[in-house]
Amino acid sequence: MLHLNDQSLLRTRAFVAGSWVEEPELGEFSVFNPADDKVLASVANTGPKTANTAIEKAVVAMEGWKRRTAKDRAHILRKWFDLILTNAEDLALIMTAEQGKPLAESQAEIRYAASFVEWFAEEGKRAYGDVIPAHAPDLRLLTLKQPVGVVAAITPWNFPSAMITRKAAPALAAGCALVIKPAAETPLSALALAELAHRAGFPDGLINVVVGTDAVGIGGVLSGHPQVRKLTFTGSTRVGKLLMAQCAATVKKTSMELGGNAPFIIFDDADLRAAVAGVMASKFRNAGQTCISANRILVQEGIYPDFVRELTRAVKALRLGDGRDPDTDIGPLIDGAALDNVDSLVRNALDGGAMAMAGGQASVLGGQFYEPTVLVDVTPEMRVFREEIFGPVAPVVRFSSEADAIAMANDTSAGLASYIYTQNVSRIFHMADVLDYGMVGINEGMISTEVAPFGGMKESGVGREGSKYGIDDYLEIKYLCIRGG
Ligand code: SIN
């Protein structure tokens, strides 16, 4: 049993049109704590029927919401922001319990989640149109920005709160209504956010949360329903492609934040301590279960021995454990399948000639705990170089020239985040130009913030979240051509 300051944040039913609902014929599903595999809660299993109802209610709720002023909408968003921060301790406890990340990381995620609500409350007031110099003397040309329509948001388990607010806040600020389908592993964080949204005063039906294990059925409704005009998804590239194909039938707008394979390039002239700190922050946050996590650490040959020594030392010092323990640096992986996948990538690398300087296997703690791992002598042929690891494994690859590093870095269909460490200013600008990635961290391993555009190129996705651009995906541009003005 999870003990909270405010026990009423622990909701276990879907949230539709302001009510907590269930589909008795579908029963319940269990939410587990990945640290000890104990059942945390039984949650109502809802499915396509509830998703359809939620969309119908959202259509109605949006009619009134889009007519309100942006300032009025911002006022309610701001109340939601305040409530999230006031209840941050409980929200972080819920997150650590169902997701496994250390409590300090959950607290940071709650602040990160709240920051999108605060940011977009303000950005909604700045959804300006244009007055365009006309092409004929007796015409006036204008553009207006209007909410795109009902939005479906399908969100992942790795950031159970921030990935919701990064989508919900711009949608609501723009004047849209929303149906959210959180991951079945982490529904409690989503439902707690819905409870706080309710208290903040959003009209019934504006925010709906459909919880359930039938991801295909619910996803089918959200991507197929003609009255959903936009689908936003964070998750795997495989599922993103399926959803895009399903959305094509009704030509929905889509935003896709998909998988990464981030290169982390360290040149000989890098500040060694900063580079190790950057890798630690990027690679081991959330036990490596992050799309922008350093996936391939490319290190130039001159700094390679010192870097490997220092990284190994830092990784060996990490404390693996239950996220509720304040001494824990790294929690468990989300489930057994995640652990098996990470282990198979490590085995493939070791079989191919890589060496484990730290870790290299599942932890003696058992369950879903995997030892923080450093692999050296990794080559581009290994799966660990080609696939997104989503685990606490740092594969180190040696390179000699800048050209080699660029070729290796871009040798992937992914294009989300990349990182470079160098003190050479002209190299910084050259690398920033040639890396085929939506984001480049330069001498910095922690790049996420609500004020900057988050998103990928190539198969890592479509669209940008956060920043002044993040609201655009929830707006349509309407062009007015006026004769006689
Ligand atoms: C993600 O991994 O999908 C999000 C990470 C972040 O926002 O920092």
Short mmCIF file of C-alpha atoms and ligand atoms in Angstrom, two decimals:
data_model
loop_
_atom_site.label_atom_id
_atom_site.label_comp_id
_atom_site.label_asym_id
_atom_site.label_seq_id
_atom_site.Cartn_x
_atom_site.Cartn_y
_atom_site.Cartn_z
CA MET A 1 0.00 0.00 0.00
CA LEU A 2 1.31 3.38 -0.99
CA HIS A 3 1.09 5.95 1.84
CA LEU A 4 0.58 9.49 0.61
CA ASN A 5 -0.09 12.81 2.32
CA ASP A 6 -3.22 12.99 0.22
CA GLN A 7 -4.52 9.48 -0.32
CA SER A 8 -7.15 10.73 -2.77
CA LEU A 9 -4.42 11.20 -5.38
CA LEU A 10 -4.26 7.44 -5.71
CA ARG A 11 -6.90 6.91 -8.39
CA THR A 12 -7.54 3.54 -9.97
CA ARG A 13 -10.33 4.18 -12.46
CA ALA A 14 -10.30 5.77 -15.91
CA PHE A 15 -11.20 9.47 -15.98
CA VAL A 16 -13.88 10.42 -18.49
CA ALA A 17 -16.01 13.56 -18.55
CA GLY A 18 -15.06 14.41 -14.98
CA SER A 19 -15.98 10.98 -13.54
CA TRP A 20 -13.98 7.94 -12.49
CA VAL A 21 -15.23 5.07 -14.62
CA GLU A 22 -14.69 1.39 -15.30
CA GLU A 23 -15.78 -1.30 -17.71
CA PRO A 24 -16.76 -4.10 -15.30
CA GLU A 25 -16.71 -6.71 -18.08
CA LEU A 26 -12.97 -6.04 -18.65
CA GLY A 27 -12.02 -6.43 -14.98
CA GLU A 28 -8.87 -4.92 -13.55
CA PHE A 29 -5.15 -5.05 -14.18
CA SER A 30 -2.32 -4.96 -11.67
CA VAL A 31 0.31 -2.26 -11.41
CA PHE A 32 3.60 -3.58 -10.04
CA ASN A 33 6.49 -1.96 -8.27
CA PRO A 34 9.47 -2.94 -10.47
CA ALA A 35 11.76 -2.84 -7.41
CA ASP A 36 10.08 -5.75 -5.63
CA ASP A 37 7.43 -6.99 -8.08
CA LYS A 38 4.72 -6.42 -5.48
CA VAL A 39 1.28 -5.33 -6.65
CA LEU A 40 0.80 -1.63 -5.96
CA ALA A 41 -2.75 -1.24 -7.19
CA SER A 42 -5.51 -2.87 -9.19
CA VAL A 43 -6.68 -0.52 -11.90
CA ALA A 44 -9.89 -0.68 -13.93
CA ASN A 45 -9.15 -2.18 -17.30
CA THR A 46 -10.89 0.00 -19.84
CA GLY A 47 -10.75 -0.35 -23.59
CA PRO A 48 -12.07 0.82 -26.97
CA LYS A 49 -15.57 1.48 -25.61
CA THR A 50 -14.25 3.92 -23.00
CA ALA A 51 -11.91 5.46 -25.58
CA ASN A 52 -14.87 6.14 -27.89
CA THR A 53 -16.89 7.69 -25.06
CA ALA A 54 -13.93 9.83 -24.04
CA ILE A 55 -13.58 11.17 -27.59
CA GLU A 56 -17.32 12.03 -27.75
CA LYS A 57 -17.09 13.87 -24.42
CA ALA A 58 -13.94 15.67 -25.53
CA VAL A 59 -15.66 16.90 -28.69
CA VAL A 60 -18.42 18.48 -26.60
CA ALA A 61 -16.06 19.93 -23.97
CA MET A 62 -13.84 21.51 -26.57
CA GLU A 63 -16.68 23.63 -27.97
CA GLY A 64 -16.78 25.82 -24.87
CA TRP A 65 -13.05 25.68 -24.12
CA LYS A 66 -11.87 26.94 -27.50
CA ARG A 67 -14.16 29.98 -27.19
CA ARG A 68 -12.60 31.10 -23.93
CA THR A 69 -9.81 33.64 -24.03
CA ALA A 70 -6.25 32.40 -23.93
CA LYS A 71 -5.87 34.31 -20.67
CA ASP A 72 -8.77 32.45 -19.11
CA ARG A 73 -7.32 29.11 -20.21
CA ALA A 74 -3.92 30.17 -18.85
CA HIS A 75 -5.49 30.90 -15.49
CA ILE A 76 -6.68 27.29 -15.11
CA LEU A 77 -3.40 25.89 -16.43
CA ARG A 78 -1.59 27.97 -13.85
CA LYS A 79 -3.78 26.49 -11.09
CA TRP A 80 -2.87 23.01 -12.37
CA PHE A 81 0.82 23.97 -12.27
CA ASP A 82 0.48 25.18 -8.67
CA LEU A 83 -1.34 22.01 -7.63
CA ILE A 84 1.30 19.78 -9.24
CA LEU A 85 4.03 21.54 -7.28
CA THR A 86 2.05 21.57 -4.03
CA ASN A 87 1.57 17.82 -4.37
CA ALA A 88 5.05 17.10 -5.73
CA GLU A 89 6.03 14.85 -2.84
CA ASP A 90 3.06 12.52 -3.34
CA LEU A 91 3.39 12.56 -7.13
CA ALA A 92 7.07 11.59 -6.83
CA LEU A 93 6.24 8.75 -4.44
CA ILE A 94 3.66 7.41 -6.88
CA MET A 95 6.13 7.64 -9.74
CA THR A 96 8.97 5.87 -7.96
CA ALA A 97 6.60 3.15 -6.79
CA GLU A 98 5.27 2.32 -10.25
CA GLN A 99 8.26 3.22 -12.42
CA GLY A 100 11.26 2.44 -10.20
CA LYS A 101 13.40 5.56 -10.72
CA PRO A 102 15.11 6.99 -7.61
CA LEU A 103 12.99 9.41 -5.62
CA ALA A 104 15.27 12.36 -6.41
CA GLU A 105 14.76 11.70 -10.13
CA SER A 106 11.00 11.44 -9.65
CA GLN A 107 11.02 14.77 -7.83
CA ALA A 108 13.01 16.29 -10.69
CA GLU A 109 10.55 14.83 -13.19
CA ILE A 110 7.59 16.34 -11.35
CA ARG A 111 9.23 19.78 -11.52
CA TYR A 112 10.00 19.15 -15.20
CA ALA A 113 6.37 18.08 -15.80
CA ALA A 114 5.06 21.18 -14.05
CA SER A 115 7.38 23.43 -16.06
CA PHE A 116 5.55 22.56 -19.31
CA VAL A 117 2.24 23.60 -17.77
CA GLU A 118 3.63 26.94 -16.62
CA TRP A 119 5.38 27.53 -19.96
CA PHE A 120 2.41 26.77 -22.20
CA ALA A 121 -0.03 28.68 -20.01
CA GLU A 122 1.93 31.72 -21.18
CA GLU A 123 2.62 30.58 -24.75
CA GLY A 124 -1.12 30.16 -25.37
CA LYS A 125 -1.43 33.94 -25.10
CA ARG A 126 1.08 34.36 -27.91
CA ALA A 127 -0.52 32.23 -30.63
CA TYR A 128 -0.39 35.19 -33.00
CA GLY A 129 -1.64 35.27 -36.57
CA ASP A 130 -0.23 37.49 -39.35
CA VAL A 131 -1.18 40.38 -41.57
CA ILE A 132 0.40 39.59 -44.94
CA PRO A 133 1.26 42.27 -47.52
CA ALA A 134 -1.31 41.50 -50.23
CA HIS A 135 -0.65 40.59 -53.87
CA ALA A 136 -3.44 42.92 -55.16
CA PRO A 137 -4.39 46.50 -54.17
CA ASP A 138 -7.94 45.85 -52.94
CA LEU A 139 -7.19 42.76 -50.82
CA ARG A 140 -6.31 42.22 -47.19
CA LEU A 141 -4.61 38.94 -46.24
CA LEU A 142 -4.66 37.61 -42.69
CA THR A 143 -3.90 34.38 -40.88
CA LEU A 144 -5.53 33.12 -37.70
CA LYS A 145 -4.35 30.30 -35.46
CA GLN A 146 -7.07 27.92 -34.29
CA PRO A 147 -7.01 24.78 -32.14
CA VAL A 148 -6.50 21.69 -34.25
CA GLY A 149 -9.33 19.72 -32.62
CA VAL A 150 -9.52 16.82 -30.21
CA VAL A 151 -6.06 15.48 -29.42
CA ALA A 152 -5.13 11.89 -28.55
CA ALA A 153 -1.93 11.49 -26.53
CA ILE A 154 -0.28 8.10 -26.10
CA THR A 155 2.44 8.33 -23.48
CA PRO A 156 5.26 6.07 -22.25
CA TRP A 157 6.24 4.55 -18.91
CA ASN A 158 9.77 6.00 -18.74
CA PHE A 159 8.59 9.57 -17.97
CA PRO A 160 5.07 8.93 -16.69
CA SER A 161 4.27 12.58 -15.85
CA ALA A 162 6.45 14.83 -17.98
CA MET A 163 5.49 13.17 -21.26
CA ILE A 164 1.84 13.84 -20.40
CA THR A 165 2.22 17.52 -19.54
CA ARG A 166 4.57 18.13 -22.50
CA LYS A 167 1.61 17.19 -24.72
CA ALA A 168 -1.40 18.16 -22.62
CA ALA A 169 -0.26 21.67 -21.71
CA PRO A 170 0.21 22.98 -25.29
CA ALA A 171 -2.97 21.21 -26.40
CA LEU A 172 -5.04 22.77 -23.63
CA ALA A 173 -3.40 26.18 -24.02
CA ALA A 174 -4.23 26.11 -27.74
CA GLY A 175 -7.90 25.38 -26.97
CA CYS A 176 -8.00 21.62 -27.63
CA ALA A 177 -9.55 18.80 -25.60
CA LEU A 178 -7.58 15.68 -24.88
CA VAL A 179 -7.82 11.92 -24.52
CA ILE A 180 -4.72 10.45 -22.89
CA LYS A 181 -3.71 6.79 -22.98
CA PRO A 182 -0.84 6.31 -20.50
CA ALA A 183 1.32 3.19 -20.51
CA ALA A 184 -0.28 0.29 -18.61
CA GLU A 185 2.89 0.01 -16.49
CA THR A 186 2.46 3.55 -15.06
CA PRO A 187 -1.20 4.62 -15.04
CA LEU A 188 -1.17 5.95 -11.46
CA SER A 189 0.93 9.03 -12.25
CA ALA A 190 -1.43 9.89 -15.12
CA LEU A 191 -4.52 9.46 -12.97
CA ALA A 192 -3.06 11.59 -10.18
CA LEU A 193 -2.40 14.35 -12.72
CA ALA A 194 -6.02 14.02 -13.89
CA GLU A 195 -7.25 14.35 -10.30
CA LEU A 196 -5.25 17.58 -9.94
CA ALA A 197 -6.52 18.85 -13.30
CA HIS A 198 -10.05 18.25 -12.05
CA ARG A 199 -9.32 20.25 -8.90
CA ALA A 200 -7.77 23.04 -10.99
CA GLY A 201 -11.13 23.55 -12.67
CA PHE A 202 -10.79 22.24 -16.23
CA PRO A 203 -14.30 21.59 -17.54
CA ASP A 204 -15.52 18.00 -17.49
CA GLY A 205 -14.60 16.14 -20.65
CA LEU A 206 -11.69 18.36 -21.53
CA ILE A 207 -9.07 15.97 -20.14
CA ASN A 208 -9.83 12.26 -20.24
CA VAL A 209 -7.55 9.38 -19.28
CA VAL A 210 -8.22 5.90 -20.65
CA VAL A 211 -6.30 3.21 -18.76
CA GLY A 212 -6.02 -0.36 -19.91
CA THR A 213 -3.94 -3.20 -21.22
CA ASP A 214 -5.48 -3.33 -24.70
CA ALA A 215 -2.98 -0.92 -26.25
CA VAL A 216 -3.81 -2.12 -29.77
CA GLY A 217 -7.57 -1.69 -29.31
CA ILE A 218 -7.37 1.70 -27.61
CA GLY A 219 -4.65 2.89 -30.01
CA GLY A 220 -6.85 1.75 -32.89
CA VAL A 221 -9.73 3.94 -31.69
CA LEU A 222 -7.52 6.95 -30.99
CA SER A 223 -5.75 6.75 -34.34
CA GLY A 224 -8.85 5.83 -36.34
CA HIS A 225 -11.62 8.03 -34.94
CA PRO A 226 -12.45 10.83 -37.41
CA GLN A 227 -13.08 13.36 -34.63
CA VAL A 228 -9.59 13.00 -33.26
CA ARG A 229 -7.68 15.51 -35.37
CA LYS A 230 -4.24 15.08 -33.89
CA LEU A 231 -2.34 12.19 -32.39
CA THR A 232 0.79 12.76 -30.35
CA PHE A 233 2.93 9.81 -29.30
CA THR A 234 6.12 9.19 -27.37
CA GLY A 235 7.44 5.66 -27.59
CA SER A 236 9.16 3.20 -29.84
CA THR A 237 9.83 3.82 -33.52
CA ARG A 238 8.06 0.56 -34.38
CA VAL A 239 4.79 1.61 -32.71
CA GLY A 240 5.14 5.18 -33.98
CA LYS A 241 5.25 3.95 -37.57
CA LEU A 242 2.13 1.82 -36.99
CA LEU A 243 0.25 4.76 -35.49
CA MET A 244 1.29 7.05 -38.34
CA ALA A 245 -0.02 4.51 -40.83
CA GLN A 246 -3.30 4.22 -38.92
CA CYS A 247 -3.64 8.01 -38.73
CA ALA A 248 -3.23 8.28 -42.49
CA ALA A 249 -6.76 6.97 -43.10
CA THR A 250 -8.26 10.13 -41.56
CA VAL A 251 -5.26 12.37 -42.36
CA LYS A 252 -4.58 13.37 -38.78
CA LYS A 253 -1.80 15.68 -37.76
CA THR A 254 0.79 13.63 -35.88
CA SER A 255 3.69 14.37 -33.56
CA MET A 256 6.05 11.50 -32.98
CA GLU A 257 8.80 11.41 -30.40
CA LEU A 258 10.42 8.05 -31.13
CA GLY A 259 13.55 6.07 -30.39
CA GLY A 260 17.11 7.37 -30.38
CA ASN A 261 20.63 6.02 -30.74
CA ALA A 262 22.57 8.98 -29.36
CA PRO A 263 26.27 9.28 -30.14
CA PHE A 264 28.29 10.90 -27.36
CA ILE A 265 31.51 12.06 -29.00
CA ILE A 266 34.52 12.92 -26.87
CA PHE A 267 37.48 14.50 -28.63
CA ASP A 268 41.08 14.48 -27.38
CA ASP A 269 40.81 18.14 -26.39
CA ALA A 270 37.73 17.62 -24.18
CA ASP A 271 37.71 18.42 -20.49
CA LEU A 272 37.96 14.86 -19.14
CA ARG A 273 36.08 15.43 -15.89
CA ALA A 274 33.26 17.27 -17.65
CA ALA A 275 33.00 14.51 -20.27
CA VAL A 276 32.72 11.78 -17.63
CA ALA A 277 30.13 13.81 -15.71
CA GLY A 278 28.19 14.37 -18.94
CA VAL A 279 28.13 10.66 -19.77
CA MET A 280 27.05 9.78 -16.23
CA ALA A 281 24.17 12.26 -16.39
CA SER A 282 23.04 11.31 -19.86
CA LYS A 283 23.62 7.55 -19.72
CA PHE A 284 22.47 6.59 -16.26
CA ARG A 285 19.47 8.87 -15.72
CA ASN A 286 16.43 6.63 -15.27
CA ALA A 287 18.74 3.57 -15.51
CA GLY A 288 19.37 4.46 -19.15
CA GLN A 289 15.67 4.15 -20.03
CA THR A 290 15.62 7.47 -21.86
CA CYS A 291 15.33 8.18 -25.59
CA ILE A 292 18.11 10.78 -25.41
CA SER A 293 20.42 8.60 -23.34
CA ALA A 294 24.03 8.30 -24.60
CA ASN A 295 23.84 5.06 -26.56
CA ARG A 296 27.28 4.99 -28.19
CA ILE A 297 30.21 6.72 -26.54
CA LEU A 298 32.72 7.53 -29.27
CA VAL A 299 36.09 8.45 -27.76
CA GLN A 300 39.16 9.71 -29.61
CA GLU A 301 42.24 7.54 -29.19
CA GLY A 302 44.39 10.09 -27.29
CA ILE A 303 41.93 10.50 -24.40
CA TYR A 304 40.55 6.96 -24.59
CA PRO A 305 42.63 5.28 -21.80
CA ASP A 306 42.06 8.10 -19.29
CA PHE A 307 38.40 8.33 -20.16
CA VAL A 308 37.81 4.59 -19.77
CA ARG A 309 39.59 4.59 -16.41
CA GLU A 310 37.60 7.53 -15.05
CA LEU A 311 34.26 6.34 -16.43
CA THR A 312 34.79 2.88 -14.96
CA ARG A 313 35.59 4.40 -11.58
CA ALA A 314 32.44 6.54 -11.64
CA VAL A 315 30.21 3.68 -12.77
CA LYS A 316 31.54 1.30 -10.12
CA ALA A 317 30.58 3.88 -7.49
CA LEU A 318 26.91 3.88 -8.51
CA ARG A 319 24.55 2.35 -5.96
CA LEU A 320 21.87 0.13 -7.40
CA GLY A 321 18.71 -0.35 -5.37
CA ASP A 322 15.10 0.40 -4.60
CA GLY A 323 14.29 3.94 -5.73
CA ARG A 324 12.59 4.65 -2.39
CA ASP A 325 15.95 4.33 -0.60
CA PRO A 326 17.59 7.80 -0.53
CA ASP A 327 21.03 6.20 -1.12
CA THR A 328 19.99 4.70 -4.46
CA ASP A 329 21.48 6.13 -7.66
CA ILE A 330 19.97 3.63 -10.07
CA GLY A 331 16.71 1.74 -9.83
CA PRO A 332 15.47 -1.42 -11.54
CA LEU A 333 14.49 -1.77 -15.17
CA ILE A 334 10.78 -1.61 -15.88
CA ASP A 335 10.20 -5.35 -16.37
CA GLY A 336 11.75 -8.73 -17.09
CA ALA A 337 11.56 -8.29 -20.86
CA ALA A 338 13.56 -5.05 -20.60
CA LEU A 339 16.22 -6.82 -18.56
CA ASP A 340 16.41 -9.73 -21.01
CA ASN A 341 16.84 -7.33 -23.93
CA VAL A 342 19.62 -5.37 -22.21
CA ASP A 343 21.37 -8.58 -21.25
CA SER A 344 21.15 -9.98 -24.79
CA LEU A 345 22.78 -6.79 -26.16
CA VAL A 346 25.60 -7.11 -23.62
CA ARG A 347 26.07 -10.84 -24.39
CA ASN A 348 26.21 -10.10 -28.11
CA ALA A 349 28.90 -7.45 -27.52
CA LEU A 350 30.96 -9.69 -25.22
CA ASP A 351 30.71 -12.57 -27.70
CA GLY A 352 31.90 -10.20 -30.43
CA GLY A 353 35.05 -9.20 -28.52
CA ALA A 354 33.97 -6.33 -26.26
CA MET A 355 35.15 -6.32 -22.64
CA ALA A 356 33.16 -5.37 -19.52
CA MET A 357 35.17 -2.94 -17.35
CA ALA A 358 32.22 -2.71 -14.94
CA GLY A 359 29.05 -4.74 -14.60
CA GLY A 360 28.11 -6.86 -17.60
CA GLN A 361 25.33 -8.89 -16.08
CA ALA A 362 22.10 -8.91 -14.10
CA SER A 363 22.61 -7.87 -10.48
CA VAL A 364 22.72 -10.21 -7.51
CA LEU A 365 19.82 -8.12 -6.19
CA GLY A 366 17.71 -10.19 -8.59
CA GLY A 367 14.42 -9.07 -10.11
CA GLN A 368 14.86 -6.40 -12.74
CA PHE A 369 18.13 -4.96 -11.45
CA TYR A 370 20.95 -4.80 -13.99
CA GLU A 371 24.50 -3.87 -13.03
CA PRO A 372 25.65 -0.48 -14.33
CA THR A 373 27.97 -1.55 -17.13
CA VAL A 374 30.89 -0.17 -19.12
CA LEU A 375 31.80 -2.05 -22.30
CA VAL A 376 35.04 -1.23 -24.15
CA ASP A 377 36.31 -2.28 -27.58
CA VAL A 378 32.80 -2.00 -28.96
CA THR A 379 32.55 -1.98 -32.77
CA PRO A 380 29.84 -0.81 -35.19
CA GLU A 381 28.95 -4.41 -36.06
CA MET A 382 27.66 -5.12 -32.56
CA ARG A 383 23.96 -4.89 -31.75
CA VAL A 384 24.72 -2.59 -28.82
CA PHE A 385 25.97 -0.01 -31.37
CA ARG A 386 22.99 -0.41 -33.69
CA GLU A 387 20.04 -0.74 -31.29
CA GLU A 388 18.61 1.50 -28.61
CA ILE A 389 19.83 -0.04 -25.34
CA PHE A 390 17.33 1.43 -22.85
CA GLY A 391 19.42 0.21 -19.95
CA PRO A 392 22.44 1.15 -17.80
CA VAL A 393 25.06 0.05 -20.32
CA ALA A 394 27.75 2.41 -21.63
CA PRO A 395 29.39 1.05 -24.82
CA VAL A 396 32.69 2.78 -25.58
CA VAL A 397 33.98 2.90 -29.15
CA ARG A 398 37.45 4.20 -30.12
CA PHE A 399 37.96 6.55 -33.09
CA SER A 400 40.93 8.33 -34.59
CA SER A 401 39.77 11.17 -36.86
CA GLU A 402 36.88 13.63 -36.74
CA ALA A 403 35.67 12.24 -40.07
CA ASP A 404 35.48 8.72 -38.58
CA ALA A 405 33.48 10.03 -35.63
CA ILE A 406 31.01 11.82 -37.90
CA ALA A 407 30.57 8.77 -40.12
CA MET A 408 29.93 6.50 -37.12
CA ALA A 409 27.64 9.01 -35.41
CA ASN A 410 25.41 9.39 -38.47
CA ASP A 411 25.42 5.67 -39.32
CA THR A 412 21.92 5.05 -37.93
CA SER A 413 18.32 5.62 -38.93
CA ALA A 414 17.77 7.45 -35.61
CA GLY A 415 18.34 11.20 -35.23
CA LEU A 416 17.15 12.36 -31.81
CA ALA A 417 19.93 13.57 -29.49
CA SER A 418 23.69 13.73 -29.94
CA TYR A 419 26.49 15.07 -27.77
CA ILE A 420 29.99 16.39 -28.39
CA TYR A 421 32.73 17.27 -25.96
CA THR A 422 35.53 19.48 -27.27
CA GLN A 423 37.07 22.84 -26.45
CA ASN A 424 37.65 23.74 -30.09
CA VAL A 425 35.11 26.38 -31.09
CA SER A 426 35.31 25.85 -34.84
CA ARG A 427 34.88 22.12 -34.34
CA ILE A 428 31.78 22.79 -32.23
CA PHE A 429 30.10 24.66 -35.09
CA HIS A 430 31.22 22.18 -37.73
CA MET A 431 29.95 19.20 -35.71
CA ALA A 432 26.67 20.95 -34.95
CA ASP A 433 26.23 21.42 -38.73
CA VAL A 434 27.01 17.87 -39.82
CA LEU A 435 25.36 15.76 -37.13
CA ASP A 436 21.98 14.50 -38.40
CA TYR A 437 20.22 14.99 -35.08
CA GLY A 438 17.42 17.20 -33.81
CA MET A 439 19.38 18.06 -30.66
CA VAL A 440 23.10 18.51 -29.99
CA GLY A 441 24.46 18.79 -26.46
CA ILE A 442 27.83 20.57 -26.54
CA ASN A 443 29.92 20.02 -23.43
CA GLU A 444 26.59 19.30 -21.71
CA GLY A 445 24.89 15.97 -21.05
CA MET A 446 21.55 17.21 -19.68
CA ILE A 447 19.76 19.06 -22.46
CA SER A 448 16.07 18.74 -21.54
CA THR A 449 14.14 21.86 -20.61
CA GLU A 450 10.69 23.23 -21.32
CA VAL A 451 12.15 26.32 -23.03
CA ALA A 452 13.95 24.45 -25.85
CA PRO A 453 12.56 22.38 -28.75
CA PHE A 454 12.74 18.63 -28.09
CA GLY A 455 12.45 16.34 -31.10
CA GLY A 456 14.19 14.25 -33.67
CA MET A 457 15.13 13.90 -37.31
CA LYS A 458 15.02 10.82 -39.56
CA GLU A 459 13.19 7.90 -37.89
CA SER A 460 13.32 9.53 -34.46
CA GLY A 461 10.19 11.47 -35.12
CA VAL A 462 8.17 14.36 -36.40
CA GLY A 463 7.49 17.66 -34.64
CA ARG A 464 8.94 19.47 -31.66
CA GLU A 465 7.76 19.56 -28.05
CA GLY A 466 8.37 22.32 -25.52
CA SER A 467 9.68 25.80 -26.44
CA LYS A 468 7.91 28.45 -28.49
CA TYR A 469 7.47 25.85 -31.26
CA GLY A 470 5.69 23.25 -29.11
CA ILE A 471 2.25 24.82 -29.41
CA ASP A 472 2.33 24.91 -33.25
CA ASP A 473 1.52 21.22 -33.50
CA TYR A 474 -1.82 21.89 -31.78
CA LEU A 475 -2.83 24.79 -34.00
CA GLU A 476 -4.15 25.10 -37.52
CA ILE A 477 -3.30 28.14 -39.60
CA LYS A 478 -6.37 29.61 -41.28
CA TYR A 479 -5.79 32.06 -44.14
CA LEU A 480 -8.31 34.87 -44.75
CA CYS A 481 -8.39 36.69 -48.09
CA ILE A 482 -10.58 39.81 -47.79
CA ARG A 483 -11.67 41.86 -50.80
CA GLY A 484 -12.63 45.49 -50.34
CA GLY A 485 -10.68 46.11 -47.16
C1 SIN B 1 12.33 10.67 -23.33
O1 SIN B 1 13.21 9.89 -23.07
O2 SIN B 1 11.42 10.35 -24.08
C2 SIN B 1 12.26 12.05 -22.75
C3 SIN B 1 13.48 12.50 -22.09
C4 SIN B 1 13.45 13.94 -21.68
O3 SIN B 1 12.47 14.66 -21.90
O4 SIN B 1 14.44 14.38 -21.12
#
